[in-house]
Coordinates of C-alpha atoms in Angstrom, one line a residue:
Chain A
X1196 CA 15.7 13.2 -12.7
X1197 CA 14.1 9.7 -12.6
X1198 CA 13.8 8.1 -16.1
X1199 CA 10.4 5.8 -16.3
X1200 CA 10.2 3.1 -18.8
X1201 CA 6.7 2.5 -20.0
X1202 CA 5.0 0.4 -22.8
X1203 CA 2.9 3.4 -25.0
X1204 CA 3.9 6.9 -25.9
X1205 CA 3.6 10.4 -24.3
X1206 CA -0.3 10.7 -23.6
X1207 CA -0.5 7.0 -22.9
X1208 CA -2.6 6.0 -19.9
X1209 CA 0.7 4.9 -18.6
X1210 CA 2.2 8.3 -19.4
X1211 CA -0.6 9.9 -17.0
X1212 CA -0.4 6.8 -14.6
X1213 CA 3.5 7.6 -14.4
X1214 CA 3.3 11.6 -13.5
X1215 CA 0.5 10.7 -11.2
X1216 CA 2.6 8.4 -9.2
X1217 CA 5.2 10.7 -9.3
X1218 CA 3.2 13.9 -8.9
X1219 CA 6.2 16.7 -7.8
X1220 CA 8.6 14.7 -8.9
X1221 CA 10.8 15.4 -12.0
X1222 CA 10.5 12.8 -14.6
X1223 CA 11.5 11.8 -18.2
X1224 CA 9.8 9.1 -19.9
X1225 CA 11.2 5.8 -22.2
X1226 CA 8.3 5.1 -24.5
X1227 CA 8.7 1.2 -25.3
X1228 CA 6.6 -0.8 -27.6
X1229 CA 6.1 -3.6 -25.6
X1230 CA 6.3 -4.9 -21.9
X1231 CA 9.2 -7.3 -22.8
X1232 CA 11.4 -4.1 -23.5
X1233 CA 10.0 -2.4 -19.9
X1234 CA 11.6 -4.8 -18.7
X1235 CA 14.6 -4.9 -21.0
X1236 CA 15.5 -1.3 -20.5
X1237 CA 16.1 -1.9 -16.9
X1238 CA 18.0 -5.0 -17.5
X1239 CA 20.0 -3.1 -19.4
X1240 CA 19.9 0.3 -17.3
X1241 CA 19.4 -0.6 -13.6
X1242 CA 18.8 3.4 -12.5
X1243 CA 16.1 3.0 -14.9
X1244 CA 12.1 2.5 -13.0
X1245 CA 9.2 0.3 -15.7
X1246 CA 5.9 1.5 -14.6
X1247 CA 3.0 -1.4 -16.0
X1248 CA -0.6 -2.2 -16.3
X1249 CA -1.5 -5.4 -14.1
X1250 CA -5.1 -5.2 -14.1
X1251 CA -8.2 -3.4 -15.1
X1252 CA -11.4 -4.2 -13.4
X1253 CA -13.1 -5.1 -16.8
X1254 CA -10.4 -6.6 -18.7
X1255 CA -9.0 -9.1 -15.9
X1256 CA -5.5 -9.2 -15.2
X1257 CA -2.7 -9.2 -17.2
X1258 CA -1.5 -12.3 -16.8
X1259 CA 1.0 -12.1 -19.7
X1260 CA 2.5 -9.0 -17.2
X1261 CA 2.1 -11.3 -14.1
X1262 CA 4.9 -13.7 -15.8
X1263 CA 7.0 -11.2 -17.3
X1264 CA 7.3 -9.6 -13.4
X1265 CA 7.7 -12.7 -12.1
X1266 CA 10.7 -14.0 -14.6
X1267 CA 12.5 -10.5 -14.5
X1268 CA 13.3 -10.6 -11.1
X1269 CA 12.6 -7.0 -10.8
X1270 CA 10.5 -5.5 -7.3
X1271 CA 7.2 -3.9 -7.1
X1272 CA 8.0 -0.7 -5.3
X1273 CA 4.8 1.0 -5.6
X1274 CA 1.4 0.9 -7.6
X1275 CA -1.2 3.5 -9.2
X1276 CA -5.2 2.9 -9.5
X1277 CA -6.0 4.9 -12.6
X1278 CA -9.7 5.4 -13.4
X1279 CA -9.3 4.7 -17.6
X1280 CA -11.8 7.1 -19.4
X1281 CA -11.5 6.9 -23.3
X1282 CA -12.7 10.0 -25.6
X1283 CA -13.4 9.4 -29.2
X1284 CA -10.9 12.5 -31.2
X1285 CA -10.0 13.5 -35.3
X1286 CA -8.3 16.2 -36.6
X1287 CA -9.6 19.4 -35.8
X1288 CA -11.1 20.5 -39.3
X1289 CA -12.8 17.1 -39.2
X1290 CA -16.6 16.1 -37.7
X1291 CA -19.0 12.7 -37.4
X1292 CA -19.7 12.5 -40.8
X1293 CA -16.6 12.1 -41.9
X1294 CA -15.4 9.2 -39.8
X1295 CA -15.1 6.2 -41.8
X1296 CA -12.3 4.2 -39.3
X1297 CA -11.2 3.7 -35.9
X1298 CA -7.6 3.3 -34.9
X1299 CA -6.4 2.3 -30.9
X1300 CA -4.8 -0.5 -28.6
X1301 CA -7.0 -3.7 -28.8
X1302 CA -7.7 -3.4 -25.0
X1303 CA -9.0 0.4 -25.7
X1304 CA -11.5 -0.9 -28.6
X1305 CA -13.0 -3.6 -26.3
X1306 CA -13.7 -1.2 -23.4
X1307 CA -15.7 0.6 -26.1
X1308 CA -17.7 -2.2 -27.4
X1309 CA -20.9 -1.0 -27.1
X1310 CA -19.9 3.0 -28.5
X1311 CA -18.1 1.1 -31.4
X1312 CA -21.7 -1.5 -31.9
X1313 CA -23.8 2.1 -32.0
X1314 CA -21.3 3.1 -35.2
X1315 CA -21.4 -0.5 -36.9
X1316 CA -20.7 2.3 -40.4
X1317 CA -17.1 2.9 -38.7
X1318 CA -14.4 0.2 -39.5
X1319 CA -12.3 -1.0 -36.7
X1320 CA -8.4 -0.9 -36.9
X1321 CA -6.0 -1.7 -34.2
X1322 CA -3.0 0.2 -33.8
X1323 CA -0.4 -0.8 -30.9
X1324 CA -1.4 2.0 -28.5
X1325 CA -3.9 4.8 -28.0
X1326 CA -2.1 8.1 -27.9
X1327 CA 0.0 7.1 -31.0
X1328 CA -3.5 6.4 -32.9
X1329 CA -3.9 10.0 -32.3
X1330 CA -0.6 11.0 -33.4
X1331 CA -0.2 9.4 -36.0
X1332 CA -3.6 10.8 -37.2
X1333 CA -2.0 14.1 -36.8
X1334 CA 0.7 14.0 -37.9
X1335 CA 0.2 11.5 -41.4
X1336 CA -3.5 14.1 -41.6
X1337 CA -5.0 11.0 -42.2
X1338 CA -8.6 12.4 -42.7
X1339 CA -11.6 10.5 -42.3
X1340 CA -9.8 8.6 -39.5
X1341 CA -10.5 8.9 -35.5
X1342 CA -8.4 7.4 -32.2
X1343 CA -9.8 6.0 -29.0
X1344 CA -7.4 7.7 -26.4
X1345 CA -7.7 10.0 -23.4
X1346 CA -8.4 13.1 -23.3
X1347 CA -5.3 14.1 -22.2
X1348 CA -3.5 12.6 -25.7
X1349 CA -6.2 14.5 -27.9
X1350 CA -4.8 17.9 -26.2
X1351 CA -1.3 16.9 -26.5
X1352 CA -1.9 16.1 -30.3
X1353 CA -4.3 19.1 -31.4
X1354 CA -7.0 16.5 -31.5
X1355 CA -10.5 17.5 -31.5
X1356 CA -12.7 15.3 -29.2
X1357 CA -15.9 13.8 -30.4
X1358 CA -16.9 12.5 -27.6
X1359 CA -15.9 11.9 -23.9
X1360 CA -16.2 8.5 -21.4
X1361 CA -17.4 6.5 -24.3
X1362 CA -16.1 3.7 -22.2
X1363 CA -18.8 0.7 -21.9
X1364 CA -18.5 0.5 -18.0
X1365 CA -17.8 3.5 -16.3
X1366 CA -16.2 1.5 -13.5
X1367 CA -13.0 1.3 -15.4
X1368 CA -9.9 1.1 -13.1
X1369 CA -6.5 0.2 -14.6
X1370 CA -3.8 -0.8 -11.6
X1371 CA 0.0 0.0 -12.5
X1372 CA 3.1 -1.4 -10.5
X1373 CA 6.1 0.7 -10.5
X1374 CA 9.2 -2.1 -10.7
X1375 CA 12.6 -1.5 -10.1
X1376 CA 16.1 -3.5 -10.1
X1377 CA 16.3 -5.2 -6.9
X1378 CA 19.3 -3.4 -6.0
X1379 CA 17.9 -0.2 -6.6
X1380 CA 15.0 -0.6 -4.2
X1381 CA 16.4 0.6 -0.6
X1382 CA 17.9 3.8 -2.2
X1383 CA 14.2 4.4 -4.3
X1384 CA 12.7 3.8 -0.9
X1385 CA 15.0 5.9 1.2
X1386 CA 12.9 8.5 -0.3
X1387 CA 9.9 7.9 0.8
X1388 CA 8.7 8.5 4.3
X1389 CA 6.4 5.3 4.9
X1390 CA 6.7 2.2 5.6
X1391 CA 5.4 -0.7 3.2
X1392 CA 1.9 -1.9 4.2
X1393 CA 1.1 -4.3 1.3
X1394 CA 3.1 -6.7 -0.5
X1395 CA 2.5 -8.7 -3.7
X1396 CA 3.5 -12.7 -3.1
X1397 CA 3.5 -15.7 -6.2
X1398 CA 4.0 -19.4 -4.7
X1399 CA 3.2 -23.2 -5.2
X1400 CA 0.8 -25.6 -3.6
X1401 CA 0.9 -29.2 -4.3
X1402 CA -3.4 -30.1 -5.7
X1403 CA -4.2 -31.6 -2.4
X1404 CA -7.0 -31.0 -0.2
X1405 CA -6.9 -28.0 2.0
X1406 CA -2.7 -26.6 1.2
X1407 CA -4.3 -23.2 0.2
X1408 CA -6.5 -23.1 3.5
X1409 CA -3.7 -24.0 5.5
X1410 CA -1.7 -20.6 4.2
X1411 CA -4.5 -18.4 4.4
X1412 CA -5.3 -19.5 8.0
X1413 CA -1.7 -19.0 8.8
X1414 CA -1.6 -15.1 7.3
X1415 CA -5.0 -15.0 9.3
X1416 CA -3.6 -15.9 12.7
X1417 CA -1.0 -13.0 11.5
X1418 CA -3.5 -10.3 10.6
X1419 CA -2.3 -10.2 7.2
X1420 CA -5.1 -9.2 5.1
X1421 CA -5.5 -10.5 2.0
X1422 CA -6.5 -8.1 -1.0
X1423 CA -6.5 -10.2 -4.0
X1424 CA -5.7 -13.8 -4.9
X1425 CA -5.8 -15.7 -7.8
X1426 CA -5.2 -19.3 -9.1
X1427 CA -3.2 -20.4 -12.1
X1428 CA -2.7 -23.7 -13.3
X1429 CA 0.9 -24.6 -14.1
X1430 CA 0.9 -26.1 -17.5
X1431 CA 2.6 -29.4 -17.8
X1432 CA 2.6 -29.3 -13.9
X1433 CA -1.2 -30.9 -13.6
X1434 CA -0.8 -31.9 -10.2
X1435 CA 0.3 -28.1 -8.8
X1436 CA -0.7 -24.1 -8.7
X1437 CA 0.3 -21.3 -8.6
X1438 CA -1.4 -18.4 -6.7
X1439 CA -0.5 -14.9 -7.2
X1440 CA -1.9 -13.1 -3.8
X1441 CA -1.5 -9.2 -2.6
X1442 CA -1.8 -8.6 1.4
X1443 CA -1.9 -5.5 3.5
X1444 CA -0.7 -5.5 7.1
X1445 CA -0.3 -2.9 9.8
X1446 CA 2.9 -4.3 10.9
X1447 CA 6.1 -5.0 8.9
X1448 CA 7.4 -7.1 11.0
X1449 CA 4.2 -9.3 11.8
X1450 CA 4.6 -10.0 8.1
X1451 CA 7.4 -10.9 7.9
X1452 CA 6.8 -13.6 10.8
X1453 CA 3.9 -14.6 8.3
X1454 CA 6.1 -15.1 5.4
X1455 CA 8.4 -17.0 7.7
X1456 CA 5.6 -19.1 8.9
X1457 CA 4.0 -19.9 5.5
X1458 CA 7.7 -20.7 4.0
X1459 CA 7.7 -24.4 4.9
X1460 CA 4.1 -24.9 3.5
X1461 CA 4.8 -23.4 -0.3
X1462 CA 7.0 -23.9 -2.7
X1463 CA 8.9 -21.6 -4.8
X1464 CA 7.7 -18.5 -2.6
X1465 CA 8.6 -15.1 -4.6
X1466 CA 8.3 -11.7 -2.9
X1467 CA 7.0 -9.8 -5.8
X1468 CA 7.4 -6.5 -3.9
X1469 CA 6.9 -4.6 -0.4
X1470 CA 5.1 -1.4 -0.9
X1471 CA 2.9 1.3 -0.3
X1472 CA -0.9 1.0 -0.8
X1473 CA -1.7 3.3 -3.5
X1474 CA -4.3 5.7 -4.2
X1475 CA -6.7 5.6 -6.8
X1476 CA -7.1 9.0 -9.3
X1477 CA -9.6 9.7 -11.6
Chain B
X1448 CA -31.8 -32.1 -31.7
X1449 CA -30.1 -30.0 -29.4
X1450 CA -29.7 -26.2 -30.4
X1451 CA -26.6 -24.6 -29.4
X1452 CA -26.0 -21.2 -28.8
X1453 CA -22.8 -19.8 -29.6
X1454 CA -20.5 -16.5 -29.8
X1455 CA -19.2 -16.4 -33.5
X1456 CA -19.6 -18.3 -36.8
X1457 CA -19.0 -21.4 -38.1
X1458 CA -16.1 -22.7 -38.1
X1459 CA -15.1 -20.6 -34.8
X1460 CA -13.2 -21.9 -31.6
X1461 CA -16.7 -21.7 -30.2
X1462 CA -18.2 -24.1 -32.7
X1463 CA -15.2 -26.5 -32.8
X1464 CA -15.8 -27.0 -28.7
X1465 CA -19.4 -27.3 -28.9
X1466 CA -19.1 -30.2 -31.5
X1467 CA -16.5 -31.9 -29.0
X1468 CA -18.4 -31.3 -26.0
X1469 CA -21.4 -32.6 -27.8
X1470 CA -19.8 -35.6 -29.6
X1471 CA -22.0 -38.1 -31.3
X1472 CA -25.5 -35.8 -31.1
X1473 CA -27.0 -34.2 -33.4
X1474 CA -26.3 -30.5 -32.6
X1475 CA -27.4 -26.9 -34.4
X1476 CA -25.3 -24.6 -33.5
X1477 CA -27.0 -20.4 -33.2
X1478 CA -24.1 -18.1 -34.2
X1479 CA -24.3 -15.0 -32.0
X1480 CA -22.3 -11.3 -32.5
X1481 CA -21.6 -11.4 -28.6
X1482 CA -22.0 -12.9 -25.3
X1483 CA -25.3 -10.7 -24.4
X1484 CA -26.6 -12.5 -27.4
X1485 CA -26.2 -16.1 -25.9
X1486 CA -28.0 -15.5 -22.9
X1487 CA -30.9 -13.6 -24.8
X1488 CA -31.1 -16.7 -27.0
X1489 CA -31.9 -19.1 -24.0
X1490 CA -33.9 -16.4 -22.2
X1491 CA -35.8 -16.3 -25.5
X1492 CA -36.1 -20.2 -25.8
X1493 CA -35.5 -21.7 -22.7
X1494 CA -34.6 -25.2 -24.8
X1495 CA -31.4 -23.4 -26.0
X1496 CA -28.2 -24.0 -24.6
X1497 CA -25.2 -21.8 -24.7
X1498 CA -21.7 -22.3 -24.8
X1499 CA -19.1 -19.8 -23.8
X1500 CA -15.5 -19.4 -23.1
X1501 CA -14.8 -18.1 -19.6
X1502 CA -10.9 -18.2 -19.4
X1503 CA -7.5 -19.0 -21.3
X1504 CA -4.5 -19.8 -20.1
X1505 CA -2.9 -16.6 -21.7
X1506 CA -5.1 -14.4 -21.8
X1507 CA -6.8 -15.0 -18.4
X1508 CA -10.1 -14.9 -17.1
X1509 CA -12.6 -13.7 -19.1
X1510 CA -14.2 -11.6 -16.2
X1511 CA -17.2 -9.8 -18.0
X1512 CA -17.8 -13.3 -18.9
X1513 CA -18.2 -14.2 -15.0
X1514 CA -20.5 -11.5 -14.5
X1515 CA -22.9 -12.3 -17.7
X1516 CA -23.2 -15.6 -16.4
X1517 CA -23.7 -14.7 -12.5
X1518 CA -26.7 -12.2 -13.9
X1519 CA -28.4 -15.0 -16.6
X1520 CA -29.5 -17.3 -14.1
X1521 CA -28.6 -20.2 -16.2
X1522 CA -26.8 -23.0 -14.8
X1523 CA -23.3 -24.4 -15.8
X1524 CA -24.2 -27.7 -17.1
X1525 CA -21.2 -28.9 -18.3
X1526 CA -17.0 -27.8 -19.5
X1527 CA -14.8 -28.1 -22.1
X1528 CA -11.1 -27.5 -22.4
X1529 CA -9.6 -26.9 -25.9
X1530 CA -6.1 -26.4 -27.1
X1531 CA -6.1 -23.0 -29.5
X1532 CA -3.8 -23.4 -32.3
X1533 CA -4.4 -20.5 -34.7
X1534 CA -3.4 -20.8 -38.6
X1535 CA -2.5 -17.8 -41.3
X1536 CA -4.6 -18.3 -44.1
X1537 CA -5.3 -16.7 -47.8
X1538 CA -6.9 -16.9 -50.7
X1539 CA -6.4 -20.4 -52.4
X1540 CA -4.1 -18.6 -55.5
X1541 CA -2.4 -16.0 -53.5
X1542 CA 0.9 -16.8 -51.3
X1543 CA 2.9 -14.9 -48.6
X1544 CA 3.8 -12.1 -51.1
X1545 CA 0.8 -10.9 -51.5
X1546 CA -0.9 -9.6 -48.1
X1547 CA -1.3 -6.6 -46.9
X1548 CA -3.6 -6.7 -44.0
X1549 CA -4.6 -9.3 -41.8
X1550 CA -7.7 -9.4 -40.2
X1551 CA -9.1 -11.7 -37.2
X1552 CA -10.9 -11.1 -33.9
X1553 CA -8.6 -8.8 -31.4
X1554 CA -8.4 -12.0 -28.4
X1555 CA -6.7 -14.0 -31.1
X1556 CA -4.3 -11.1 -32.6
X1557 CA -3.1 -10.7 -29.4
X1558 CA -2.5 -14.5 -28.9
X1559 CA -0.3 -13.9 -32.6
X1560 CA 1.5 -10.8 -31.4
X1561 CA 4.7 -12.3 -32.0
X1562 CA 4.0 -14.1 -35.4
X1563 CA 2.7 -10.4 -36.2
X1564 CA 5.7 -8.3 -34.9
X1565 CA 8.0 -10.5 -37.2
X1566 CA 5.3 -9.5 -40.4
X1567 CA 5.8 -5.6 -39.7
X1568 CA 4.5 -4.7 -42.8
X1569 CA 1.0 -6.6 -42.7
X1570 CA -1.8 -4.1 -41.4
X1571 CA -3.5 -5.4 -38.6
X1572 CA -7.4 -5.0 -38.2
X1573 CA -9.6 -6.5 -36.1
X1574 CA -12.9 -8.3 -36.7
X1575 CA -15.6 -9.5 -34.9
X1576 CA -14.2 -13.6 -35.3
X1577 CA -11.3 -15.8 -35.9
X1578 CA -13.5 -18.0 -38.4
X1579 CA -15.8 -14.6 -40.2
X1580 CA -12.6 -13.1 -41.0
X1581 CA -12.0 -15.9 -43.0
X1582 CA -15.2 -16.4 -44.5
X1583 CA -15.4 -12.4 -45.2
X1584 CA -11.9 -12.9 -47.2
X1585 CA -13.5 -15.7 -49.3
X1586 CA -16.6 -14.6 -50.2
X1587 CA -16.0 -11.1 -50.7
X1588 CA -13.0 -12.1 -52.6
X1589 CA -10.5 -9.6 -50.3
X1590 CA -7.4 -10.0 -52.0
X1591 CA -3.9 -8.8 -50.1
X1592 CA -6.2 -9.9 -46.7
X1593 CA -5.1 -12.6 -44.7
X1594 CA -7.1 -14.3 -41.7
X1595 CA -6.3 -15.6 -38.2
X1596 CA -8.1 -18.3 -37.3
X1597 CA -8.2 -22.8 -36.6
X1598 CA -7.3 -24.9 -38.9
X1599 CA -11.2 -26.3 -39.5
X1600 CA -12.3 -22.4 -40.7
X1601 CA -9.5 -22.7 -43.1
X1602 CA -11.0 -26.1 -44.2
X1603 CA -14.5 -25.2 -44.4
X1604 CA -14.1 -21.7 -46.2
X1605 CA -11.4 -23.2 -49.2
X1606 CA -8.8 -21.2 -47.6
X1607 CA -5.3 -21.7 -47.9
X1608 CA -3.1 -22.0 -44.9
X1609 CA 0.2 -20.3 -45.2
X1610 CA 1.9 -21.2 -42.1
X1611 CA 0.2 -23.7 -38.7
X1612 CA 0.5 -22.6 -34.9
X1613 CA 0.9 -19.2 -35.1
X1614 CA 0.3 -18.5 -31.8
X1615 CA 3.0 -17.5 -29.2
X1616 CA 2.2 -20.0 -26.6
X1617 CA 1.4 -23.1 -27.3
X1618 CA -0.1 -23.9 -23.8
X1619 CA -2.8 -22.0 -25.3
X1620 CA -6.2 -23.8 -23.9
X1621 CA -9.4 -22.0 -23.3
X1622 CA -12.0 -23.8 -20.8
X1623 CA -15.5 -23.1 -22.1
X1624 CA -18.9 -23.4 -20.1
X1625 CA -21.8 -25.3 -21.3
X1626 CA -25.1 -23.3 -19.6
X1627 CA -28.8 -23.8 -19.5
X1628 CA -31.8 -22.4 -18.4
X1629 CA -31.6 -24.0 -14.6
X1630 CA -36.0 -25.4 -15.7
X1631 CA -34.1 -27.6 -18.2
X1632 CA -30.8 -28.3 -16.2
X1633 CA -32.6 -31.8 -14.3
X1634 CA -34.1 -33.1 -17.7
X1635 CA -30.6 -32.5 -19.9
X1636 CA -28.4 -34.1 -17.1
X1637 CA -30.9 -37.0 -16.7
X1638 CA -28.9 -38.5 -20.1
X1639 CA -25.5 -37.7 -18.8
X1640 CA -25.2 -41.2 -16.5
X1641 CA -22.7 -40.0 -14.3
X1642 CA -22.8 -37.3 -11.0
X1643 CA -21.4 -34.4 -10.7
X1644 CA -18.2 -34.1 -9.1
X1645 CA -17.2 -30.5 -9.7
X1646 CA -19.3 -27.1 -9.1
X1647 CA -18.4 -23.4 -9.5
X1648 CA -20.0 -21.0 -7.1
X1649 CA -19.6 -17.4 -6.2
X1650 CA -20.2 -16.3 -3.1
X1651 CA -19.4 -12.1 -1.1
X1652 CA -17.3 -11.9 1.9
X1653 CA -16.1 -9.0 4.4
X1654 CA -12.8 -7.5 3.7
X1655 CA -11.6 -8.6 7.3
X1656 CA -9.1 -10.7 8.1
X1657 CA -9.5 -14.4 7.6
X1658 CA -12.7 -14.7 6.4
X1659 CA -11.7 -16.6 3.4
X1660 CA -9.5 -18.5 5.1
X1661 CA -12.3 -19.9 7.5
X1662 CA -14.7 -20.7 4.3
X1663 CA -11.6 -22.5 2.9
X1664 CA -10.6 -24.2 5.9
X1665 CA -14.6 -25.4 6.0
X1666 CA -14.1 -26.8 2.2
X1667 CA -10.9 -28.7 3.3
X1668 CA -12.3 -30.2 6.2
X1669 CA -15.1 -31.7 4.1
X1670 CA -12.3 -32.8 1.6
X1671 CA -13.8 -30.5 -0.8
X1672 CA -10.9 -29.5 -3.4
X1673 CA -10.4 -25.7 -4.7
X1674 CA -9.2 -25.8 -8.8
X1675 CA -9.5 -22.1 -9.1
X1676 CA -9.9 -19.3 -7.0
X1677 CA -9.9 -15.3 -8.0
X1678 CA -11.1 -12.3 -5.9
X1679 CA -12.9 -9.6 -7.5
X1680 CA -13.3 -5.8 -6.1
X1681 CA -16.8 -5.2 -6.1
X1682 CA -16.9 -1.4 -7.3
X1683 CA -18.6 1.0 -4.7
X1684 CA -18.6 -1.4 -1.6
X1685 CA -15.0 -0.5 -1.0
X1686 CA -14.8 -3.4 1.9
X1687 CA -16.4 -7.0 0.6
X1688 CA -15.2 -8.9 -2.2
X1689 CA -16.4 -11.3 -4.5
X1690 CA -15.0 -14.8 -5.1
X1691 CA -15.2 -17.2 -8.2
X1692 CA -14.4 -20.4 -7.0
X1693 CA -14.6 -23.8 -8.7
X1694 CA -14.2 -27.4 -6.7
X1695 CA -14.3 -30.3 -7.2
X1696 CA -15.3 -33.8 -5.0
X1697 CA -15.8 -37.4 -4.8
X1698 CA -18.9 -37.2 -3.3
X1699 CA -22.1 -35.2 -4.0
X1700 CA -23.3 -35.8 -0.9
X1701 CA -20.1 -34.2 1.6
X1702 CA -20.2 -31.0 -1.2
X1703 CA -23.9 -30.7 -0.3
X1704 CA -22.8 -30.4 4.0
X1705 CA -20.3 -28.3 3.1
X1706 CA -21.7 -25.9 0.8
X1707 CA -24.5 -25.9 4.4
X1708 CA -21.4 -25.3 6.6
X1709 CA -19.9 -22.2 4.5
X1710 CA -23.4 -20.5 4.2
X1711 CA -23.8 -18.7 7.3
X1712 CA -20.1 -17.5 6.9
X1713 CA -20.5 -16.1 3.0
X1714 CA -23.0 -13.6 1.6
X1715 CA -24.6 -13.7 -1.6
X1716 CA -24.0 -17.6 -2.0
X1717 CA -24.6 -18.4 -5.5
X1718 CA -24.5 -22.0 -7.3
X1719 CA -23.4 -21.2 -11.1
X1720 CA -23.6 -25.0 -11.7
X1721 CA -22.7 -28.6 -10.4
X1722 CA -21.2 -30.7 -13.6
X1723 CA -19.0 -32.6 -14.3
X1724 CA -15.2 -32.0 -14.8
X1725 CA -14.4 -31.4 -18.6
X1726 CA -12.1 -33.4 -21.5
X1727 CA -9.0 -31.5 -22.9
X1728 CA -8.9 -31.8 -26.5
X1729 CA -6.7 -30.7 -29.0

């Protein structure tokens, strides 16, 4: 039985995320408050696997996440694209008229901007996660209250659902990493019959004139394709980045000449993880 | 008298970098509810110019942000780059023991999260703004409510401040973009006397391999210098992606070739604005 650590409780998008990614596969989750103690229950347990939101295609990326990966030393051993699809629930005895406040994550409420700006009447609370809005609704009976949370949380909770996909923009993709302690990743990957094809990479360029042209031409006289990439300025460091880039290759070993190649160019060069592409679920 | 279009109230982040981009002229500011409201302002008056943040240091791009802007049509004219230090403020005759709830716009409780996790008992519920949170607490007399918001809405409401940078981070900056409708972009810049020497563009490429690397190579052989670079999927055209990047040059002249030279190699080229390279301010 793998134990996965995630930030949220059961009925969390990272709840569904995590039995996604491990469709078949026996699982028991650790619902943590926050991404520091993800990471803090593998620190402390290294059998145990974090599964975390990176990015969404409306909200941006995590950066906050981005840093906490990169500091924890842990590996990216696999990700999950999750199509995010938010229903509007109350207690079961309950109906629109009697909905005088909202309760979800912060993320969740901004996603539904423009259902929330068609209710201006309905006041607008956070709470630290989706499905526990729910819960707690359900199990306090706080009546006259509803939660922004899947659809899958409303069942869980006895919820009644208002509504369905009262997201703003229906293209609403979340992308999880499952991490892992370093030393647990050949044993994890023993498991799985495929080779890596991706691999998420964070280094430093000095601010001059063509460094990050030089790397890409490099990975491009490897055939390492590059999926994502993005800048970050290293405060108090004016004169450097940082780019965080993801790459896909055919050949395991081709990229690893790449990563050989580009070594003397960078600085600080991290291998974030080497994994498997992963598929995208509704 | 220039009028100013802005997201949020007096008093707001928004307001406090308008008045420093703008130093020494006579400004007015528009307070908008959102973004969409910004660019309908200047599409409504096309002597309006707006001013919007577009990414922080903490909390990342602000991609929906991105895409507003690429649809307007209006043209970056010009950036700012503030420091956000967020203050807990009250009532004048109340004091710590007293609040209950504390209320503020959702970007900036996150930004709090761990001032706020060491207050357990203080309700958290989000607003629309830092600085109408404030205002809401002082004129509708909320007492047990506490606001999160700058220093300046504290002043200018009669709030009192019960404790100064709040805020997690304190490389907390956010870069905000001043834009115009591009008819009114030549006449405004006419009494700015210095060029350009930065631009931001966005520009479609194939997902094969190297083709950013040859556009980048292009910009380095023209000495053209990258400051920010971030891919975006574009949903539904599984193979192209999209590219915010901002440069910067010496000379107006060699970013005119080269923008010529990358053309034929980029689809969808698009200029978002050529201005010049913004203050940081506290």
């Amino acid at each position: 039985m793998k134990r996965i650590a995630i930030q949220g409780t059961l009925g969390s998008f990272h709840d569904i995320a995590a039995h996604r990614y491990f469709e078949g596969e026996d699982i028991e989750l650790i619902c943590c408050a926050t991404f520091e103690d993800v990471f803090k229950s593998i620190r402390h347990d290294s059998q145990v696997i974090g599964m975390l939101a990176i990015e969404n295609t409306i909200a941006g990326s995590l950066l906050y996440n981005n840093e906490l990966l990169r500091q924890s030393g842990t590996q990216i051993i696999g990700e999950h694209k999750l199509r995010i699809s938010h229903s509007f629930v109350c207690l079961p005895e309950e109906d629109w008229d009697d909905i005088t406040e909202v309760n979800s994550h912060p993320i969740a409420l901004m996603q539904c901007r423009e259902f929330l700006s068609q209710h201006p009447n309905i006041k607008v609370v956070e709470g630290e996660d989706t499905a526990l809005s729910a819960e707690i609704i359900k199990k306090e009976h706080l009546k006259g209250h509803a939660a922004i949370c899947s659809k899958a949380a409303a069942e869980l909770y006895g919820m009644k659902v208002l509504q369905e996909g009262i997201e703003t923009n229906k293209h609403n993709f979340t992308r999880f990493l499952v991490v892992a302690d370093p030393w647990q990743v050949d044993e994890l990957n023993r498991h799985r019959n495929r080779e890596p094809n991706k691999a998420s990479l964070v280094f430093t360029l000095p601010h001059t004139e063509g460094s990050l042209s030089q790397v890409l031409s490099i990975l491009s006289f490897y055939r390492i394709n590059l999926t994502k990439i993005q800048s970050l300025p290293i405060i108090g460091r004016e004169w450097e980045y940082q780019f965080y880039v993801d790459v896909m290759f055919d050949q395991l070993l081709r990229y690893k000449q790449a990563l050989a190649a580009i070594s003397p160019l960078t600085k600080e060069l991290k291998i974030l993880g080497e994994y498997e592409d992963g598929k995208s679920t509704l």
